[in-house]
Amino acid sequence: NAGVTQTPKFQVLKTGQSMTLQCAQDMNHEYMSWYRQDPGMGLRLIHYSVGAGITDQGEVPNGYNVSRSTTEDFPLRLLSAAPSQTSVYFCASSETYGTEAFFGQGTRLTVV
Amino acid sequence: GQQLNQSPQSMFIQEGEDVSMNCTSSSIFNTWLWYKQDPGEGPVLLIALYKAGELTSNGRLTAQFGITRKDSFLNISASIPSDVGIYFCAGQGEGYSTLTFGKGTMLLVSP
């Protein structure tokens, strides 16, 4: 099993550009989430989904959109990139709410 | 929202030493998880705890779910250079709440 796969691994954007970070899992997990990791801030929850068609906001949702059309995929969209969104983004999945989460390898995003 | 206080922020130790780190919360947690993150990688689950008082080992790692349900600790015995990384605690509070992560403990091991 591949587990949780994120693409791309690295990305540089100009301010104002939009892009989609891809996340796919092959463990048939219902729960998926997106985190951002910044130095000294730990992992902060952006958006999460408890199943196909259901999404909700986390701690830091502004500037990001998500959708969940299938169990496997949970893309994160940056609508208009800002330098404050320079970060490492992690996608995670778990069987249910609050249980063991499995993480992807991360996407390192720089907005200039 | 719920917050976790993880300490220490960083540790620099000699190979062979034992290490202890902990997380505390002002509210009750139902689940405690401990993760390790290697440089350039995503966090990897080390130990999961689901019951108050539970003590679980994974090789040289031992973690405990505090009796009060407001804290957890992780011990690493006889540290080796590959233990270097950032260790995160994570917990789920009561009800259907999402995981909350601590800010991490950076561990450096000198050979």
mmCIF file of C-alpha atoms in Angstrom:
data_model
loop_
_atom_site.group_PDB
_atom_site.id
_atom_site.type_symbol
_atom_site.label_atom_id
_atom_site.label_comp_id
_atom_site.label_asym_id
_atom_site.label_seq_id
_atom_site.Cartn_x
_atom_site.Cartn_y
_atom_site.Cartn_z
ATOM 1 C CA ASN A 1 0.000 0.000 0.000
ATOM 2 C CA ALA A 2 1.200 3.517 -0.790
ATOM 3 C CA GLY A 3 -0.585 5.033 2.237
ATOM 4 C CA VAL A 4 -1.035 8.795 1.870
ATOM 5 C CA THR A 5 0.429 10.355 -1.277
ATOM 6 C CA GLN A 6 0.893 14.100 -1.690
ATOM 7 C CA THR A 7 1.851 15.973 -4.834
ATOM 8 C CA PRO A 8 3.775 18.064 -5.592
ATOM 9 C CA LYS A 9 6.632 17.727 -3.096
ATOM 10 C CA PHE A 10 7.879 21.283 -3.741
ATOM 11 C CA GLN A 11 6.192 24.327 -5.250
ATOM 12 C CA VAL A 12 7.010 28.002 -5.709
ATOM 13 C CA LEU A 13 4.143 30.384 -6.399
ATOM 14 C CA LYS A 14 3.891 34.067 -7.076
ATOM 15 C CA THR A 15 1.614 36.155 -4.901
ATOM 16 C CA GLY A 16 -1.922 36.006 -6.249
ATOM 17 C CA GLN A 17 -1.547 32.719 -8.091
ATOM 18 C CA SER A 18 -3.823 29.804 -7.318
ATOM 19 C CA MET A 19 -2.971 26.144 -7.113
ATOM 20 C CA THR A 20 -4.198 22.799 -5.848
ATOM 21 C CA LEU A 21 -2.265 20.500 -3.553
ATOM 22 C CA GLN A 22 -3.214 16.909 -4.192
ATOM 23 C CA CYS A 23 -3.729 14.219 -1.550
ATOM 24 C CA ALA A 24 -4.753 10.614 -2.095
ATOM 25 C CA GLN A 25 -5.002 7.666 0.288
ATOM 26 C CA ASP A 26 -5.506 3.987 -0.471
ATOM 27 C CA MET A 27 -6.476 2.777 3.015
ATOM 28 C CA ASN A 28 -10.222 3.402 2.610
ATOM 29 C CA HIS A 29 -10.107 5.858 5.503
ATOM 30 C CA GLU A 30 -13.177 7.998 6.093
ATOM 31 C CA TYR A 31 -11.400 10.859 7.828
ATOM 32 C CA MET A 32 -8.902 13.107 6.016
ATOM 33 C CA SER A 33 -7.323 16.371 7.037
ATOM 34 C CA TRP A 34 -4.884 19.066 5.985
ATOM 35 C CA TYR A 35 -2.320 20.650 8.297
ATOM 36 C CA ARG A 36 0.270 23.331 7.877
ATOM 37 C CA GLN A 37 3.556 23.260 9.759
ATOM 38 C CA ASP A 38 5.440 26.427 10.534
ATOM 39 C CA PRO A 39 8.587 26.758 12.702
ATOM 40 C CA GLY A 40 7.693 26.776 16.392
ATOM 41 C CA MET A 41 3.954 26.425 15.676
ATOM 42 C CA GLY A 42 3.559 22.673 15.453
ATOM 43 C CA LEU A 43 0.846 21.285 13.197
ATOM 44 C CA ARG A 44 -2.235 23.415 12.713
ATOM 45 C CA LEU A 45 -5.429 22.040 11.210
ATOM 46 C CA ILE A 46 -6.664 23.799 8.075
ATOM 47 C CA HIS A 47 -9.657 21.733 6.915
ATOM 48 C CA TYR A 48 -10.916 18.234 7.465
ATOM 49 C CA SER A 49 -13.431 15.781 6.075
ATOM 50 C CA VAL A 50 -15.323 12.988 7.820
ATOM 51 C CA GLY A 51 -16.373 11.368 4.556
ATOM 52 C CA ALA A 52 -17.114 11.969 0.888
ATOM 53 C CA GLY A 53 -19.147 15.127 0.431
ATOM 54 C CA ILE A 54 -18.543 16.413 3.989
ATOM 55 C CA THR A 55 -15.905 18.985 4.894
ATOM 56 C CA ASP A 56 -15.382 21.391 7.762
ATOM 57 C CA GLN A 57 -13.006 24.121 8.844
ATOM 58 C CA GLY A 58 -10.136 23.659 11.216
ATOM 59 C CA GLU A 59 -8.083 26.168 13.156
ATOM 60 C CA VAL A 60 -6.631 28.148 10.205
ATOM 61 C CA PRO A 61 -8.988 27.821 7.191
ATOM 62 C CA ASN A 62 -8.754 31.320 5.681
ATOM 63 C CA GLY A 63 -7.390 31.387 2.138
ATOM 64 C CA TYR A 64 -7.960 27.668 1.545
ATOM 65 C CA ASN A 65 -10.756 25.595 0.029
ATOM 66 C CA VAL A 66 -11.314 21.856 0.065
ATOM 67 C CA SER A 67 -13.711 19.356 -1.445
ATOM 68 C CA ARG A 68 -14.165 15.609 -1.000
ATOM 69 C CA SER A 69 -15.838 14.001 -3.978
ATOM 70 C CA THR A 70 -14.377 10.535 -3.343
ATOM 71 C CA THR A 71 -13.157 8.640 -0.284
ATOM 72 C CA GLU A 72 -9.637 8.512 -1.721
ATOM 73 C CA ASP A 73 -8.956 12.141 -2.652
ATOM 74 C CA PHE A 74 -8.896 15.358 -0.639
ATOM 75 C CA PRO A 75 -7.359 18.267 -2.588
ATOM 76 C CA LEU A 76 -6.478 21.591 -0.948
ATOM 77 C CA ARG A 77 -6.899 24.730 -3.040
ATOM 78 C CA LEU A 78 -5.119 28.002 -2.483
ATOM 79 C CA LEU A 79 -7.346 30.644 -3.991
ATOM 80 C CA SER A 80 -4.925 33.579 -4.180
ATOM 81 C CA ALA A 81 -1.542 32.736 -2.715
ATOM 82 C CA ALA A 82 0.010 35.081 -0.166
ATOM 83 C CA PRO A 83 3.521 35.052 1.374
ATOM 84 C CA SER A 84 1.904 34.143 4.711
ATOM 85 C CA GLN A 85 0.957 30.812 3.157
ATOM 86 C CA THR A 86 4.601 29.833 2.758
ATOM 87 C CA SER A 87 4.694 26.646 4.804
ATOM 88 C CA VAL A 88 4.943 22.872 4.732
ATOM 89 C CA TYR A 89 1.564 21.255 4.141
ATOM 90 C CA PHE A 90 0.673 17.779 5.325
ATOM 91 C CA CYS A 91 -2.291 15.659 4.430
ATOM 92 C CA ALA A 92 -3.358 12.918 6.854
ATOM 93 C CA SER A 93 -5.967 10.187 6.961
ATOM 94 C CA SER A 94 -7.415 7.978 9.687
ATOM 95 C CA GLU A 95 -10.187 5.436 10.056
ATOM 96 C CA THR A 96 -12.321 7.803 12.094
ATOM 97 C CA TYR A 97 -12.198 11.064 14.024
ATOM 98 C CA GLY A 98 -9.266 11.419 16.382
ATOM 99 C CA THR A 99 -7.761 7.998 15.840
ATOM 100 C CA GLU A 100 -4.301 7.193 14.565
ATOM 101 C CA ALA A 101 -3.564 9.557 11.695
ATOM 102 C CA PHE A 102 -1.237 8.583 8.851
ATOM 103 C CA PHE A 103 0.605 11.429 7.189
ATOM 104 C CA GLY A 104 1.873 12.061 3.691
ATOM 105 C CA GLN A 105 5.416 13.275 3.045
ATOM 106 C CA GLY A 106 4.407 16.901 2.778
ATOM 107 C CA THR A 107 4.391 19.696 0.190
ATOM 108 C CA ARG A 108 6.862 22.488 0.708
ATOM 109 C CA LEU A 109 5.276 25.674 -0.624
ATOM 110 C CA THR A 110 6.996 29.011 -1.052
ATOM 111 C CA VAL A 111 5.014 32.090 -2.067
ATOM 112 C CA VAL A 112 7.116 34.976 -3.362
ATOM 113 C CA GLY B 1 -9.897 25.380 21.132
ATOM 114 C CA GLN B 2 -7.981 22.790 23.100
ATOM 115 C CA GLN B 3 -4.279 23.364 23.613
ATOM 116 C CA LEU B 4 -1.423 21.046 24.437
ATOM 117 C CA ASN B 5 1.709 22.177 26.222
ATOM 118 C CA GLN B 6 4.646 20.047 25.166
ATOM 119 C CA SER B 7 7.990 20.206 26.927
ATOM 120 C CA PRO B 8 10.829 20.544 26.626
ATOM 121 C CA GLN B 9 11.023 22.488 23.360
ATOM 122 C CA SER B 10 14.381 20.939 22.546
ATOM 123 C CA MET B 11 16.931 18.559 24.004
ATOM 124 C CA PHE B 12 20.567 17.957 23.186
ATOM 125 C CA ILE B 13 21.846 14.729 24.704
ATOM 126 C CA GLN B 14 24.672 12.228 24.438
ATOM 127 C CA GLU B 15 24.196 8.861 22.806
ATOM 128 C CA GLY B 16 23.170 6.291 25.394
ATOM 129 C CA GLU B 17 21.258 8.696 27.623
ATOM 130 C CA ASP B 18 17.596 8.285 28.465
ATOM 131 C CA VAL B 19 15.126 10.970 27.360
ATOM 132 C CA SER B 20 11.786 12.060 28.761
ATOM 133 C CA MET B 21 9.259 14.491 27.306
ATOM 134 C CA ASN B 22 5.667 15.234 28.189
ATOM 135 C CA CYS B 23 2.450 16.910 27.174
ATOM 136 C CA THR B 24 -0.164 18.486 29.383
ATOM 137 C CA SER B 25 -3.623 19.837 28.729
ATOM 138 C CA SER B 26 -6.110 21.880 30.705
ATOM 139 C CA SER B 27 -8.934 19.640 29.481
ATOM 140 C CA ILE B 28 -9.534 15.903 29.431
ATOM 141 C CA PHE B 29 -8.319 13.864 26.491
ATOM 142 C CA ASN B 30 -9.627 10.469 25.350
ATOM 143 C CA THR B 31 -6.681 9.585 23.130
ATOM 144 C CA TRP B 32 -2.988 10.361 23.237
ATOM 145 C CA LEU B 33 -0.709 9.770 20.271
ATOM 146 C CA TRP B 34 3.044 10.205 19.936
ATOM 147 C CA TYR B 35 4.667 10.916 16.560
ATOM 148 C CA LYS B 36 8.211 11.323 15.306
ATOM 149 C CA GLN B 37 9.133 13.514 12.346
ATOM 150 C CA ASP B 38 12.434 13.025 10.561
ATOM 151 C CA PRO B 39 13.840 15.994 8.616
ATOM 152 C CA GLY B 40 11.983 16.477 5.330
ATOM 153 C CA GLU B 41 9.417 13.795 6.113
ATOM 154 C CA GLY B 42 5.900 13.574 7.470
ATOM 155 C CA PRO B 43 5.177 12.577 11.083
ATOM 156 C CA VAL B 44 5.139 8.848 11.749
ATOM 157 C CA LEU B 45 3.069 7.323 14.549
ATOM 158 C CA LEU B 46 5.132 5.796 17.363
ATOM 159 C CA ILE B 47 2.629 4.928 20.073
ATOM 160 C CA ALA B 48 -1.136 5.244 20.546
ATOM 161 C CA LEU B 49 -2.794 5.337 23.988
ATOM 162 C CA TYR B 50 -6.527 4.959 24.548
ATOM 163 C CA LYS B 51 -7.044 4.368 28.296
ATOM 164 C CA ALA B 52 -6.172 6.391 31.377
ATOM 165 C CA GLY B 53 -3.169 4.817 33.099
ATOM 166 C CA GLU B 54 -2.198 2.822 30.021
ATOM 167 C CA LEU B 55 1.535 2.213 29.671
ATOM 168 C CA THR B 56 2.708 1.067 26.244
ATOM 169 C CA SER B 57 6.151 0.237 24.871
ATOM 170 C CA ASN B 58 7.513 0.131 21.355
ATOM 171 C CA GLY B 59 11.112 -1.057 21.491
ATOM 172 C CA ARG B 60 13.100 1.546 23.416
ATOM 173 C CA LEU B 61 10.104 3.853 23.581
ATOM 174 C CA THR B 62 7.585 3.889 26.418
ATOM 175 C CA ALA B 63 4.574 6.161 26.697
ATOM 176 C CA GLN B 64 1.902 6.572 29.345
ATOM 177 C CA PHE B 65 -1.615 7.994 29.375
ATOM 178 C CA GLY B 66 -1.885 10.001 32.587
ATOM 179 C CA ILE B 67 -4.405 8.978 35.241
ATOM 180 C CA THR B 68 -5.989 12.444 35.208
ATOM 181 C CA ARG B 69 -6.396 12.127 31.388
ATOM 182 C CA LYS B 70 -4.763 15.545 31.093
ATOM 183 C CA ASP B 71 -1.208 14.471 30.423
ATOM 184 C CA SER B 72 1.054 11.950 28.733
ATOM 185 C CA PHE B 73 4.766 11.309 28.652
ATOM 186 C CA LEU B 74 7.179 9.616 26.270
ATOM 187 C CA ASN B 75 10.451 8.062 27.379
ATOM 188 C CA ILE B 76 13.263 6.943 25.095
ATOM 189 C CA SER B 77 15.870 4.691 26.655
ATOM 190 C CA ALA B 78 19.499 4.374 25.561
ATOM 191 C CA SER B 79 19.234 6.980 22.814
ATOM 192 C CA ILE B 80 21.002 6.477 19.480
ATOM 193 C CA PRO B 81 21.816 8.980 16.696
ATOM 194 C CA SER B 82 18.830 7.899 14.585
ATOM 195 C CA ASP B 83 16.500 9.079 17.382
ATOM 196 C CA VAL B 84 17.173 12.621 16.141
ATOM 197 C CA GLY B 85 14.005 14.367 15.015
ATOM 198 C CA ILE B 86 10.961 16.228 16.235
ATOM 199 C CA TYR B 87 8.588 14.394 18.550
ATOM 200 C CA PHE B 88 4.948 15.472 18.654
ATOM 201 C CA CYS B 89 2.216 14.576 21.052
ATOM 202 C CA ALA B 90 -1.366 14.693 19.828
ATOM 203 C CA GLY B 91 -4.630 14.207 21.623
ATOM 204 C CA GLN B 92 -8.331 13.963 21.015
ATOM 205 C CA GLY B 93 -10.631 15.613 23.499
ATOM 206 C CA GLU B 94 -14.098 14.518 24.552
ATOM 207 C CA GLY B 95 -16.808 14.228 21.955
ATOM 208 C CA TYR B 96 -16.103 14.096 18.249
ATOM 209 C CA SER B 97 -13.228 16.537 18.309
ATOM 210 C CA THR B 98 -10.288 16.660 15.956
ATOM 211 C CA LEU B 99 -6.721 15.887 16.972
ATOM 212 C CA THR B 100 -4.787 18.660 18.679
ATOM 213 C CA PHE B 101 -1.002 18.649 18.300
ATOM 214 C CA GLY B 102 1.679 19.899 20.648
ATOM 215 C CA LYS B 103 4.378 22.180 19.231
ATOM 216 C CA GLY B 104 6.970 19.433 19.308
ATOM 217 C CA THR B 105 10.202 18.530 21.067
ATOM 218 C CA MET B 106 13.323 18.663 18.921
ATOM 219 C CA LEU B 107 15.781 15.950 19.941
ATOM 220 C CA LEU B 108 19.441 16.070 19.012
ATOM 221 C CA VAL B 109 21.739 13.165 19.890
ATOM 222 C CA SER B 110 25.487 13.523 19.937
ATOM 223 C CA PRO B 111 27.455 10.349 19.064
#
